[in-house]
Every structure is written in C-alpha cells, then in structure tokens.
Tab-separated table of C-alpha atoms and ligand atoms in Angstrom:
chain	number	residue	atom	x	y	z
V	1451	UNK	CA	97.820	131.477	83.159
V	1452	UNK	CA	95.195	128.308	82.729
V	1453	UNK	CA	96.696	124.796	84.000
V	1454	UNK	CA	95.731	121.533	83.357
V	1455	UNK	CA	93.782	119.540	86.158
V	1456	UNK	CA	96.833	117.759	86.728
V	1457	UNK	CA	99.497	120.963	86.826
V	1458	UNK	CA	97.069	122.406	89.359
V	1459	UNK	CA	97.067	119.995	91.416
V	1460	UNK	CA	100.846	119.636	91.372
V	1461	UNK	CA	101.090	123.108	92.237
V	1462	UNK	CA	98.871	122.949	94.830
V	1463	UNK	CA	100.606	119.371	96.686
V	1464	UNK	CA	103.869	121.593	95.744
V	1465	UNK	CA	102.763	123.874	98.800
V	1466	UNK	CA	105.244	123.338	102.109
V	1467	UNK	CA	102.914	123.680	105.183
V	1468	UNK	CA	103.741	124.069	108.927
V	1469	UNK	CA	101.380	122.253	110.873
V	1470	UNK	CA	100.916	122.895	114.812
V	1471	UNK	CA	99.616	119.920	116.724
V	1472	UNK	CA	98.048	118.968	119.612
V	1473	UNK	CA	97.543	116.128	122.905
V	1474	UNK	CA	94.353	114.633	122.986
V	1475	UNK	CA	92.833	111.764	125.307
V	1476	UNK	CA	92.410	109.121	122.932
V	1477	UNK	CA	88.222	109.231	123.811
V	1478	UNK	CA	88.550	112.592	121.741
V	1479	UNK	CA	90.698	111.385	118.677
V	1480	UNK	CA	88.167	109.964	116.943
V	1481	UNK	CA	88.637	111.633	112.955
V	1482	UNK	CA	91.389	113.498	113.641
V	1483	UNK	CA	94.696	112.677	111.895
V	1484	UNK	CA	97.649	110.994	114.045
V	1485	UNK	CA	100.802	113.120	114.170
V	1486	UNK	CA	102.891	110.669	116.028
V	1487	UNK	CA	103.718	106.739	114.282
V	1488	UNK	CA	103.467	104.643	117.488
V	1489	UNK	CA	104.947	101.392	117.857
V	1490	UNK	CA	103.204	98.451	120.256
V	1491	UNK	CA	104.916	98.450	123.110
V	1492	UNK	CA	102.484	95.291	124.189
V	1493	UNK	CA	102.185	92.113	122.379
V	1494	UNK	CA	98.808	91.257	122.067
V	1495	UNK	CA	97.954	88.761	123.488
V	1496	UNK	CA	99.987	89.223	125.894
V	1497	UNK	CA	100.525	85.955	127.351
V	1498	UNK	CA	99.481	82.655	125.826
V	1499	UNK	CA	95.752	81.492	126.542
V	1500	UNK	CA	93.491	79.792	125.789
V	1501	UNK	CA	90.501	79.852	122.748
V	1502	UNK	CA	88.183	77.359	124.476
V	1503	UNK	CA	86.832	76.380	127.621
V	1504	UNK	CA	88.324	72.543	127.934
V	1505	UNK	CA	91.536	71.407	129.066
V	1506	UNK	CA	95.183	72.000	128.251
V	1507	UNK	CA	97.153	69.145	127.767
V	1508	UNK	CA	100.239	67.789	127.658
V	1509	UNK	CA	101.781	64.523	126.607
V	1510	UNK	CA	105.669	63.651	126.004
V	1511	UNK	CA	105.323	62.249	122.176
V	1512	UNK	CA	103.325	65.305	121.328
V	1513	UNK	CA	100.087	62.976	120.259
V	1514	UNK	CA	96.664	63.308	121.630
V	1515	UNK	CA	94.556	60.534	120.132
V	1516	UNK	CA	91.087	59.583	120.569
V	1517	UNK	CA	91.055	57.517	123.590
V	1518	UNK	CA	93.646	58.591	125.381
V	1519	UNK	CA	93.198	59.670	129.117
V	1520	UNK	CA	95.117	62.588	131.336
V	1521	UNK	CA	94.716	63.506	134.435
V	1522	UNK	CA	93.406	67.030	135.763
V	1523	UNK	CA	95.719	68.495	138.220
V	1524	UNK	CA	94.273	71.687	138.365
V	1525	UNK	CA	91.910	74.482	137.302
V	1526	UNK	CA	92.963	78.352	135.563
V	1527	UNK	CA	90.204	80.749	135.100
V	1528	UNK	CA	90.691	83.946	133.115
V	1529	UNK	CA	92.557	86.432	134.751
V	1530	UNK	CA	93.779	83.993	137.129
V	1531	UNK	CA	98.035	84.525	137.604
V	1532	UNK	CA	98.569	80.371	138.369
V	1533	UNK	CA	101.361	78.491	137.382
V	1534	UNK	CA	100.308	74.776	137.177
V	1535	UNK	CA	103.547	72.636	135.686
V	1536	UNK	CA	102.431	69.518	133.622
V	1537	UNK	CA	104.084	66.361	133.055
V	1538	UNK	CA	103.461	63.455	130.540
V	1539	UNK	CA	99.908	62.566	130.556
V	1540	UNK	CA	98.699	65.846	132.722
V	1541	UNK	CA	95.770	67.927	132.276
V	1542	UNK	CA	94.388	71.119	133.434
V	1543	UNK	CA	91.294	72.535	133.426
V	1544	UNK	CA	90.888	75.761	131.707
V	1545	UNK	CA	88.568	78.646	130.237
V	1546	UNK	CA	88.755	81.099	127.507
V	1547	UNK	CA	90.643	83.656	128.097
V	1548	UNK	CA	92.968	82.032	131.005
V	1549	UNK	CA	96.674	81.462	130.851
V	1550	UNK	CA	97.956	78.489	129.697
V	1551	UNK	CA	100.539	76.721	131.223
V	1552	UNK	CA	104.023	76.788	130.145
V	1553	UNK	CA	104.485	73.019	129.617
V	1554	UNK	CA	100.982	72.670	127.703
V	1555	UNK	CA	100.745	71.940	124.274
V	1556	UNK	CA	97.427	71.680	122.752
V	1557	UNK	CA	94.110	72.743	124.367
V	1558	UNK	CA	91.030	70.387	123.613
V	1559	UNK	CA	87.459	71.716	123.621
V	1560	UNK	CA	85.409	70.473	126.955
V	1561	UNK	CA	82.782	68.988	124.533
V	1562	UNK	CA	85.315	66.653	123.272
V	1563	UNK	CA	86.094	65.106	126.439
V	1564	UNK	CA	84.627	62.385	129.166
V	1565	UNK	CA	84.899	63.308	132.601
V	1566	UNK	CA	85.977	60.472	134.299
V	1567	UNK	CA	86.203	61.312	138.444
V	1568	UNK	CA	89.489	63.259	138.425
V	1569	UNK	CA	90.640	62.115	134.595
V	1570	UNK	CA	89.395	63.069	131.015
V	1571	UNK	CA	89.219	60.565	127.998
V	1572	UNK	CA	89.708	61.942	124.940
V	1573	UNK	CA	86.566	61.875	122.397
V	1574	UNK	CA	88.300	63.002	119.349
V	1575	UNK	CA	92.093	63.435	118.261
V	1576	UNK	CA	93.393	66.934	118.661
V	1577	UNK	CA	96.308	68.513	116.820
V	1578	UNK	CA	99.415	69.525	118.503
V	1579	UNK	CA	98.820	73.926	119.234
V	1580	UNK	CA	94.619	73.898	118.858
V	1581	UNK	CA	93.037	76.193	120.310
V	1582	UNK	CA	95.929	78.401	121.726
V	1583	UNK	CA	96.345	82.053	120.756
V	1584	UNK	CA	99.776	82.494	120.905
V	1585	UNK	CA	101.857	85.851	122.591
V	1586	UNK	CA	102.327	88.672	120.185
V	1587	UNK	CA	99.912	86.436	117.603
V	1588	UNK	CA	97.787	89.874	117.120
V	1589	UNK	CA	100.312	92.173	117.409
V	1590	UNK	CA	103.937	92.026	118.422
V	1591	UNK	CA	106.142	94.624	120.282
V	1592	UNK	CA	107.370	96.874	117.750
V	1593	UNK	CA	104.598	96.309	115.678
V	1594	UNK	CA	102.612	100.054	113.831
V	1595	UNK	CA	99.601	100.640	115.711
V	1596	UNK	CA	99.067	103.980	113.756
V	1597	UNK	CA	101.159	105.593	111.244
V	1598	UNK	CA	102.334	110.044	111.121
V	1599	UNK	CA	99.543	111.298	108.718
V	1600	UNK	CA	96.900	108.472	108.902
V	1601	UNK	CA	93.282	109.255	109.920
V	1602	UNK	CA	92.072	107.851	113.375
V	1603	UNK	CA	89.166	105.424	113.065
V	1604	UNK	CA	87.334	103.580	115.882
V	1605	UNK	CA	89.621	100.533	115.135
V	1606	UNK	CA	92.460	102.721	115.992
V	1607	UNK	CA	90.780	103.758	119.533
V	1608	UNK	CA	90.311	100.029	120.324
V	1609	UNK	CA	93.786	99.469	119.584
V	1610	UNK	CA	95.467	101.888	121.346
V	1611	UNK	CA	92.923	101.413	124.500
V	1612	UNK	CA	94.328	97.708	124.048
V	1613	UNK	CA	98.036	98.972	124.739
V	1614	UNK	CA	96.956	101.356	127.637
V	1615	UNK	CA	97.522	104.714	125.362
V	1616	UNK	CA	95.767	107.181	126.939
V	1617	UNK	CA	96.320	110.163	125.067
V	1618	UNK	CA	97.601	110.510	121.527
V	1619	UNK	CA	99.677	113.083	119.184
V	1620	UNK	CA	96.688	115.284	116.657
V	1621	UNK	CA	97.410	117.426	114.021
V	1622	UNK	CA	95.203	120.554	114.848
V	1623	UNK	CA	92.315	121.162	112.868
V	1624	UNK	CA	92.588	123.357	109.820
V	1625	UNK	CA	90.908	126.610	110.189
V	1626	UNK	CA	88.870	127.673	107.248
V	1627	UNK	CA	87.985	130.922	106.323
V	1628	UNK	CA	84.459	131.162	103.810
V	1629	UNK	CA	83.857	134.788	102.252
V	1630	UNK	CA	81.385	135.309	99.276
V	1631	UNK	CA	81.022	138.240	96.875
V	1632	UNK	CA	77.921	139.270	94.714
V	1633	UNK	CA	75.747	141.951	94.629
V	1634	UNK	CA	73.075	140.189	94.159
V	1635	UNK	CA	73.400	137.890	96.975
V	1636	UNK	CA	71.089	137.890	100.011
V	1637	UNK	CA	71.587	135.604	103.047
V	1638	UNK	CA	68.767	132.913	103.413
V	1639	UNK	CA	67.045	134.723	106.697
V	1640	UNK	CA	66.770	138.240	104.253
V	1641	UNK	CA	64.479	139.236	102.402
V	1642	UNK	CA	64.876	138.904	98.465
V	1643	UNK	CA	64.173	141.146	96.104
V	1644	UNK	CA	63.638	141.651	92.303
V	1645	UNK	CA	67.033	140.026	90.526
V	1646	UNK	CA	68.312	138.975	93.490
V	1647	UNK	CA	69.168	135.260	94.693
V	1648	UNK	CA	70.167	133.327	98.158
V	1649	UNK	CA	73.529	132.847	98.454
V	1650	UNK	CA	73.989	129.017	98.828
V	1651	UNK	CA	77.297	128.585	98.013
V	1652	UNK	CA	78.808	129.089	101.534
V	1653	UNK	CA	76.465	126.607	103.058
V	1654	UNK	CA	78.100	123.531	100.316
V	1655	UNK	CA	81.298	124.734	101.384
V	1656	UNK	CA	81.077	125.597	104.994
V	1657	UNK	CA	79.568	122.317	105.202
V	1658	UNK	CA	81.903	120.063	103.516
V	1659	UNK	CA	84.823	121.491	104.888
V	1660	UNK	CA	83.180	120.608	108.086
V	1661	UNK	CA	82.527	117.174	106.955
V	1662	UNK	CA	86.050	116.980	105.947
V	1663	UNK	CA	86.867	117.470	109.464
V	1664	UNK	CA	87.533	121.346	109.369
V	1665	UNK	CA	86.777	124.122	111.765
V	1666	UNK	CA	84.875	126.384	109.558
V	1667	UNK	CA	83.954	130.061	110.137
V	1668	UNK	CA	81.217	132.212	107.548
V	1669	UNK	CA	83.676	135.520	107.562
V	1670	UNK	CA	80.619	136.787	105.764
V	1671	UNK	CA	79.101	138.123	102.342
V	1672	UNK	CA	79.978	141.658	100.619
V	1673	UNK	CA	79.166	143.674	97.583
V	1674	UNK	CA	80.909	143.621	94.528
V	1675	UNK	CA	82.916	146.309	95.802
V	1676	UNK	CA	86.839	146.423	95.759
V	1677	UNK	CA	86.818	147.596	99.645
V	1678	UNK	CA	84.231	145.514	100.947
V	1679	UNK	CA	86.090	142.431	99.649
V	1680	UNK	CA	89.167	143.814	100.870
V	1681	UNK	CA	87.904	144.154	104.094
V	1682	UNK	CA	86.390	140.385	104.496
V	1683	UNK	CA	89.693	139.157	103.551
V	1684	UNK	CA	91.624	141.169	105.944
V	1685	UNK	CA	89.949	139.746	108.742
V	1686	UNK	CA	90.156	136.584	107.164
V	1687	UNK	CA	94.267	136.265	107.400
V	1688	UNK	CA	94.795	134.575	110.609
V	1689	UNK	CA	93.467	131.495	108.886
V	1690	UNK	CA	94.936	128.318	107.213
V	1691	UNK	CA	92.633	128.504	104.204
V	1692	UNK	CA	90.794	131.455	102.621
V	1693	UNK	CA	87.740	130.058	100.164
V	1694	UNK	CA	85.687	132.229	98.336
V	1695	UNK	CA	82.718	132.250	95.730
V	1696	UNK	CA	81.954	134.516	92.820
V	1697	UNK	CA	83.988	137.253	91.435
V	1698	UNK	CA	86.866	135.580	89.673
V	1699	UNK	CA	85.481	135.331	86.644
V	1700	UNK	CA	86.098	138.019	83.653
V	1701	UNK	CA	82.891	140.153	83.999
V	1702	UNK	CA	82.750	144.096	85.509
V	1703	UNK	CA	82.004	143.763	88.465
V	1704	UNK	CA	84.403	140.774	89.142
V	1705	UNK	CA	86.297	142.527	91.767
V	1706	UNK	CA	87.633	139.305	93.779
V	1707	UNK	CA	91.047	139.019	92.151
V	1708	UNK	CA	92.067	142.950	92.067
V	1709	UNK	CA	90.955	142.224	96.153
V	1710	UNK	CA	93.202	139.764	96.398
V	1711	UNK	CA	96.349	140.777	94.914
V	1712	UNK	CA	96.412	144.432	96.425
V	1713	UNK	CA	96.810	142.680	99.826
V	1714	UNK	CA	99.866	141.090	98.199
V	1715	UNK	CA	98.132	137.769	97.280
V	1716	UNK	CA	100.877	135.444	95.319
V	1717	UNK	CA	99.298	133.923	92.537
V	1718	UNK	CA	99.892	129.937	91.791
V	1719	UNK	CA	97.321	129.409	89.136
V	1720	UNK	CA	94.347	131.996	87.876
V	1721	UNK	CA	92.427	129.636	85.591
V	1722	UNK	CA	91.888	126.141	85.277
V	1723	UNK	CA	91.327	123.575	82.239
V	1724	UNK	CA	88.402	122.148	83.430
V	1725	UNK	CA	84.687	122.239	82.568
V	1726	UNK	CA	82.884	123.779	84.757
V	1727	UNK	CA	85.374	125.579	87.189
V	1728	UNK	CA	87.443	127.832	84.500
V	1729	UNK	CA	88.180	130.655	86.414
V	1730	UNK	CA	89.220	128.769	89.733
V	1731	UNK	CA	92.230	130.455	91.087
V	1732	UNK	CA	94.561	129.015	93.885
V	1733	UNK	CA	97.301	131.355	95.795
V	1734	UNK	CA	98.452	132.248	98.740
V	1735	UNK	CA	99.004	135.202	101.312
V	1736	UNK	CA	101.653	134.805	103.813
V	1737	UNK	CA	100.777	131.517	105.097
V	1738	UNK	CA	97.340	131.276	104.403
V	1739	UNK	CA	96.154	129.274	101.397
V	1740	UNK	CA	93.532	130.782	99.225
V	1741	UNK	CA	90.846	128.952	97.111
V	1742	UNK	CA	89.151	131.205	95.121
V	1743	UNK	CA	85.628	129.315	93.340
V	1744	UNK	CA	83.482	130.606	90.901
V	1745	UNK	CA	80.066	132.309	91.662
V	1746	UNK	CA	78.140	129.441	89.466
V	1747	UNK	CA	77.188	126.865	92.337
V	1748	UNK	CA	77.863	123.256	90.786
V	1749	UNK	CA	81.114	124.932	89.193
V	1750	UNK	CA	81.982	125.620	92.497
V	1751	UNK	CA	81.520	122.729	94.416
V	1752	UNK	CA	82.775	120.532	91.385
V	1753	UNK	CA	85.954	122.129	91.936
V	1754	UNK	CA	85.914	122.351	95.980
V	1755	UNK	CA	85.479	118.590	95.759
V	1756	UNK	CA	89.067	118.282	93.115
V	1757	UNK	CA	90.720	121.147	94.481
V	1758	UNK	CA	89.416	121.876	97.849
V	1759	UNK	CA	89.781	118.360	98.958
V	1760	UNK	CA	92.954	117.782	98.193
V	1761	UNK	CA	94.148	121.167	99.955
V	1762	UNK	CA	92.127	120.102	103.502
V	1763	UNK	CA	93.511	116.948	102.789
V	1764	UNK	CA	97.114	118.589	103.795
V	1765	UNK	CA	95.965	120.985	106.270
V	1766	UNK	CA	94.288	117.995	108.044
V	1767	UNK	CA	98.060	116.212	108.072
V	1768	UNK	CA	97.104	113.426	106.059
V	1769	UNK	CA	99.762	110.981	104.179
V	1770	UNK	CA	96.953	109.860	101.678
V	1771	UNK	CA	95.925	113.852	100.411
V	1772	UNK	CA	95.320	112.652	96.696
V	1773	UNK	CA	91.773	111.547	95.435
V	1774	UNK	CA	90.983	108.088	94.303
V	1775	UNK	CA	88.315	106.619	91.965
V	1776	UNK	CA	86.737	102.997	91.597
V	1777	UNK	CA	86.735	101.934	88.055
V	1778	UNK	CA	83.219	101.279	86.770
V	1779	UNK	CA	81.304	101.079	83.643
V	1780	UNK	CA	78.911	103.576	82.851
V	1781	UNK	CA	75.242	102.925	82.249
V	1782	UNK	CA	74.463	104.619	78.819
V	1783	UNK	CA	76.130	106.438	76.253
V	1784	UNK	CA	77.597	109.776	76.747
V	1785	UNK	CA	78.224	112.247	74.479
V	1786	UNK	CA	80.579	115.605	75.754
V	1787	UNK	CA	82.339	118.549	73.890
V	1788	UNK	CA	85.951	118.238	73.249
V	1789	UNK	CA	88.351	120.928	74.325
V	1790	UNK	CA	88.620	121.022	78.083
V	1791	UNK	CA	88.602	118.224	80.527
V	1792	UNK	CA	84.994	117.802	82.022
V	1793	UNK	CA	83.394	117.380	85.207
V	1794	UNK	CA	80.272	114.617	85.223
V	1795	UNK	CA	78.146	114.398	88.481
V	1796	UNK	CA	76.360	111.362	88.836
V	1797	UNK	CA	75.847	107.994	90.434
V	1798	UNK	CA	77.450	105.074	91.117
V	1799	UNK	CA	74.894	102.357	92.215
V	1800	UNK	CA	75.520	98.322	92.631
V	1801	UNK	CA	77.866	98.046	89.533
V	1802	UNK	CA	77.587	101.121	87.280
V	1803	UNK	CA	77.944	105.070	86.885
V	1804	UNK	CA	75.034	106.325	86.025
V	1805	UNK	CA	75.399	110.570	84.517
V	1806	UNK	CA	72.820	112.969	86.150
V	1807	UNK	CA	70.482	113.731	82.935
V	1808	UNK	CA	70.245	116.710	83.706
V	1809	UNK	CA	72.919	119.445	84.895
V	1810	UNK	CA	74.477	123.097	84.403
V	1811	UNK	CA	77.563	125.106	86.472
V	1812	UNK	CA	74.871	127.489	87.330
V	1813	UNK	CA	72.710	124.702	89.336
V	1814	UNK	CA	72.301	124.326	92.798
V	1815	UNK	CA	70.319	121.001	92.918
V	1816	UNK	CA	72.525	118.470	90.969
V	1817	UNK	CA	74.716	117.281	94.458
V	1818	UNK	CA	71.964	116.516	96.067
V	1819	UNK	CA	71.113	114.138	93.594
V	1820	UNK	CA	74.106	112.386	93.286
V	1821	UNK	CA	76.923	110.212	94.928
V	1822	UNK	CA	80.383	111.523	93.448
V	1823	UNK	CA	81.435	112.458	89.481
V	1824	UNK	CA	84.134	111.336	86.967
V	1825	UNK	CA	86.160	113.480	85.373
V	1826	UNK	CA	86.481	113.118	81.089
V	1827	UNK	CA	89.298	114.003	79.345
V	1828	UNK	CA	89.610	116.624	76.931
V	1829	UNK	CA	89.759	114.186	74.383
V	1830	UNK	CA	87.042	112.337	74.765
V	1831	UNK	CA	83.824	112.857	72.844
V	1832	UNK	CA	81.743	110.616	73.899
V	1833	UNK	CA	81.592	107.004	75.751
V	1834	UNK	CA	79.716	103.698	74.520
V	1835	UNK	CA	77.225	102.411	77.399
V	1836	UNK	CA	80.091	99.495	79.169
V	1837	UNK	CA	82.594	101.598	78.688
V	1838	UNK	CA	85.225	102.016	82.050
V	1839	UNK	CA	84.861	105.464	83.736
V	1840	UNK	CA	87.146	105.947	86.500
V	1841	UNK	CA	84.025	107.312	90.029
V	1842	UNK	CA	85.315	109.744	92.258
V	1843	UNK	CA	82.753	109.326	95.268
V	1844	UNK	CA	81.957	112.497	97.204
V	1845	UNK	CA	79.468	111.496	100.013
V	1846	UNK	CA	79.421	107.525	99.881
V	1847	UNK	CA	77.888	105.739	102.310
V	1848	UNK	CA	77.083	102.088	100.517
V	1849	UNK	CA	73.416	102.002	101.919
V	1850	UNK	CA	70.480	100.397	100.596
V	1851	UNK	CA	66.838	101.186	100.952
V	1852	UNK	CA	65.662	97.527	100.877
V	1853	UNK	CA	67.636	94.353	101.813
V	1854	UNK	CA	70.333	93.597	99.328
V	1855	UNK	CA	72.083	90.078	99.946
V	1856	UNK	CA	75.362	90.837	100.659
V	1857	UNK	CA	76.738	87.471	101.234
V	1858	UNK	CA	79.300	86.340	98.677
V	1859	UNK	CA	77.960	82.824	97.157
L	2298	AMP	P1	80.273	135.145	89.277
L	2298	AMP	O1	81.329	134.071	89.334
L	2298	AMP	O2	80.356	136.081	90.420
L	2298	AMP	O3	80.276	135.808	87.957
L	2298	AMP	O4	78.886	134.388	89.434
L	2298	AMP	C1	78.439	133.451	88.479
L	2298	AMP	C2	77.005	133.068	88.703
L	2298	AMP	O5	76.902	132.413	89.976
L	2298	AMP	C3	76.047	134.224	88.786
L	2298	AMP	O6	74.848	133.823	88.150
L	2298	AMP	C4	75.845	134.442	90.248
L	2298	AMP	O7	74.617	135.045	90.538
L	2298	AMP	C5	75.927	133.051	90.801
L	2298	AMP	N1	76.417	133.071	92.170
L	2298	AMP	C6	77.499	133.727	92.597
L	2298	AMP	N2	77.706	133.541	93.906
L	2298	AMP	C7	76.724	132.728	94.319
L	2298	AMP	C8	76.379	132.179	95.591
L	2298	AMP	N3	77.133	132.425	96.675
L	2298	AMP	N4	75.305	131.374	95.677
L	2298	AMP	C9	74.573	131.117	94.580
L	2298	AMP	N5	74.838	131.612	93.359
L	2298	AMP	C10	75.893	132.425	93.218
L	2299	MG	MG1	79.431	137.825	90.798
C-alpha cells in the first residue's frame, strides 16, 4: 500500500511507545531529553539586592533629588547576612550583589554621589526602585524550569545548578539497530572487486542517529540471501529501532521484506509517495520499530532525515517530534516532474534556498554538499526564482567563513 508523506507520518506519530528512563547528575544531562517537568522551588533572586555598587537609600516622601544628602549608617557586602534598618534620610553603603535592606527604596550608583565625611550628596535624581533586582524577578517559586519531553541545553544546566538540582529525570537513550543487505556490498576496510561497491549507507545512518543523540550499533552487512537477513535481524530484536538499507525495492534479489515478515514483522506502510524514497517501508516487530530504506544512498538518507527523524524524535522522549522548515525564497527557477511529492537537497545561505545542480537517489556525495532540502508537492511543476519554499535544515550550524556583520542597524 503507498501513503502520502503526510499519512506516513501519521502512521508513524500513531505508534504508542513505552519509554524506560533514567537518574542522571545534572553534569551528565547535557542533550538528553527531561522526563520529569520541574517546578522552581527557589525564587531567583532569592532575596532582594542590589545592581550597583553605591548606596541604598531611603527617604519618607519617596523622592531622591539632586542635592539631597543622607547619611551612611552602615556597609553590606555581597554575601553578607546584615540587617541594617533605615529611617528618613538614611543611607547604606552597598555592593552588587549584597542584600538590601528591608526599609530601602532605591539604590543610587556610587558615581553619582559626593562623599561628604560620614554623608553622601546626591549628584543626580534617582527614581524610586533603581537599581534593585527584586525576589523571584528571574524566576518565581512555582515557576517551569524544564518541561516532560523538552531537550536539555546548557541553559537548562545553569538553571537547575541555580536551584541546587543535582540530579535530574532522562529518558534513556534509544537503541538503534543498523543492518544492510546487498550482494554487492563490501565494507570500507575490504577489498573490492569487479561490480562491487563500499557500502556507505550505514556510516550516514549510524552517524546521524548518533548525532540525533542515539546509541547506535552496526548489527552488520549480509548477502542478498533470505537467511542471512533473517539472521541479522534476529539478533537485532532487543532493540528500539531496526533500520536497514537496500532490498525493499521490487527487484530479484530484494529479499529484505520476505525477511522481515517471516519473523512476524507487522506492516504499517510498504511504499511511500515520495521522490526519491518509493519503496521505504515502516513496521514493527513486537516492540521494536523498523525503518526499512532503500539501497540508493541519497534516497535513503532523504528519507532517514523525514522519516527517521521523526521516529528518534519519539524514542528520544521529545514533546516537539515533528520537523519544521524556515520559509525562504529560492534562488533560481526550478523545474520538477509532476506525480509524486519530491525531495530537493540544497542550501539555504543568508536569505535564499539555493537547489544542488546536480543530484540522483543513487548518489552518495550530494549531503555533503548541502545544508537541509525542501520538499515539492506533487503538484508543482516548477517554481519562478523569489518564489517561497518552505527549508527543512539537516545539519545547520549558521557559520560564516569571513566576518558577516551581524548587528541589526
Ligand atoms: P536496492 O535498494 O538494494 O535495490 O539498491 C539500490 C541501489 O543502491 C543499488 O545500486 C545498490 O548497489 C545501491 N546500494 C544498496 N545498498 C547500498 C549501500 N549500503 N551503500 C551504497 N549503495 C548501496
Ligand atoms: Mg540490493
């Protein structure tokens, strides 16, 4: 049965998955996927202090004019526990960082002041509440520090070191199987001979999944031989995901399929409507997923990166699983075939999506070349240089080899 893009990937989100978890100190949790929504139990800051070195001040009408003179009855450095009361016309000497006390209600810069003996005249008028970061002002008690299913960045460490969490709630990693199928594969490290080629699927895939934040493991290459296959993908079942290359597709020796389903595999979808990346087939046996790619090595990354994604995107425990684009216009004109939707690597750089000139499903160095793809729909034909395409990135970094001037003018 061939499905649209989008009925494939509703069949594949349709999937219910148990996911184990795991404690980790937060020092380790960097990329993995939060499985607990925590709550500040801390307002940050958590007391009020001060922005500035200078003085807090306080004065019963609530003005503090140029001019006007208090008197310093005391001195708080940061991490200092004092508590100095003030009354009309009091200052006290403070730094960054340091609580302020309770009474005080503005704090004035120390380069705004004249020290006179034990009093300070006021150089400038300051507003009622300068210069004082307020309790909870950051974040308040009760506050999300992290939601279930979002991915932990370095902001998140720093946060939760800021509330004293030392260890934190991980989805486990998903555990993906890679097996490949063709007789005329060879391993890098062999030796080729006549009509044979290296198999460089596995190392796209093995390495994204990776990237993705996978633990990956090469099951390894057979034949195309019914019991060879068989017998990669038996010791392949303890895993959450099962991806494969070659074989799908309709030829003779195309044995990956008949593997497959005499070790009970339950078909979702067995062919796609998508150019390059027909025969892409998605199941499952027992509880492990199955991603089956085609042989042809851009048809099968094309389709790791709309399908394969999307799938780690679960096993990983994320909320956000789906794909997103920027919307950019393209560089040139573009002419495609009607009839399926299709798959365009190229580049988005500055402000525009730039199509790879050259490309084929049977290509291994097109990625390589390129930052992410848009997808056309069967109904286009072609698209007028300007026109909107909607970039999917795939590796996207935002460098630049020479300076660019980022500042917005
Ligand atoms: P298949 O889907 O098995 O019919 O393979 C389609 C094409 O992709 C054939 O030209 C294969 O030689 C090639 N191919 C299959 N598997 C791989 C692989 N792992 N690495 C590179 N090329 C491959
Ligand atoms: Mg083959």
């Amino acid at each position: 049965m061939s499905v649209t893009i989008k009925e494939a990937i509703n069949l594949i989100i349709s999937q219910k998955l148990n996911l184990n978890t795991q404690i980790v100190p937060i020092e380790n949790a960097l990329g993995r996927v939060s499985a607990q929504r925590i709550e500040a139990k801390i307002a940050l800051p958590t007391f009020d202090n001060s922005a500035m070195d200078g003085y807090a001040l306080f004065s019963e009408s609530g003005e503090f004019k140029e001019g006007y003179s208090f008197e310093v009855v005391g001195k708080i450095l940061a991490g200092e526990d004092k508590d100095i009361s003030l009354k009309g016309f009091e200052a006290v000497r403070i730094m960054t960082g340091a609580k302020v006390p309770k009474e005080a209600q503005t704090v004035i810069p120390q380069e705004n002041v004249e020290v006179i003996g034990n009093k300070i005249k006021l150089l400038k008028d300051i507003k009622i509440d300068s210069n004082i970061r307020r309790r909870g002002e950051d974040i308040d008690e009760g506050e999300i520090v992290i939601e279930r299913g979002e991915e932990i960045k370095g902001a998140h460490i720093a946060l939760f070191a800021s509330q004293g969490i030392t260890h934190i709630e991980v989805f486990s990693k998903p555990r993906v199987a890679v097996l490949v199928s063709g007789s005329e594969l060879k391993l890098h490290f062999e030796e080729l001979k006549e009509s044979q080629i290296y198999n460089s699927n596995t190392y796209y895939l093995i390495s994204r999944a990776k990237e993705l934040g996978c633990e990956v493991v090469f099951v390894g290459k057979s034949a195309d031989d019914l019991d060879s296959i068989k017998n990669l993908i038996k010791h392949s079942l303890k895993f959450d995901l099962i991806i494969t290359s070659g074989g799908v597709s309709v030829g003779e020796a195309d044995y990956t399929k008949r593997a497959f389903n005499e070790l009970g595999f339950e078909s979702l979808f067995s062919k796609v409507k998508i150019r390059p990346g027909k025969p892409t087939t998605f199941g499952k046996i027992g509880d492990t997923l199955v991603l089956n790619l085609p042989g042809n090595p851009l048809a099968a990354a094309l389709n790791f990166e709309i399908f394969g994604r999307i799938l780690i995107h679960m096993l990983r425990g994320l909320e956000k699983i789906h794909l997103s684009f920027i919307k950019i216009p393209i560089s040139k004109d573009f002419k495609k075939k009607k009839g399926s939707d299709a798959v365009i690597p190229g580049n988005l750089e500055e402000d525009s999506f730039t199509p790879l000139s050259k490309f084929g499903p049977g290509m291994v160095n097109v990625l390589n070349r390129c930052n992410g793809f848009v997808v056309l729909s069967s109904e286009l034909s072609e698209l007028k240089e300007g026109d909107f395409v909607k970039f999917i990135p795939i590796d996207w970094t935002l460098r630049s080899e020479k300076f660019v001037d980022f500042i917005t003018s």
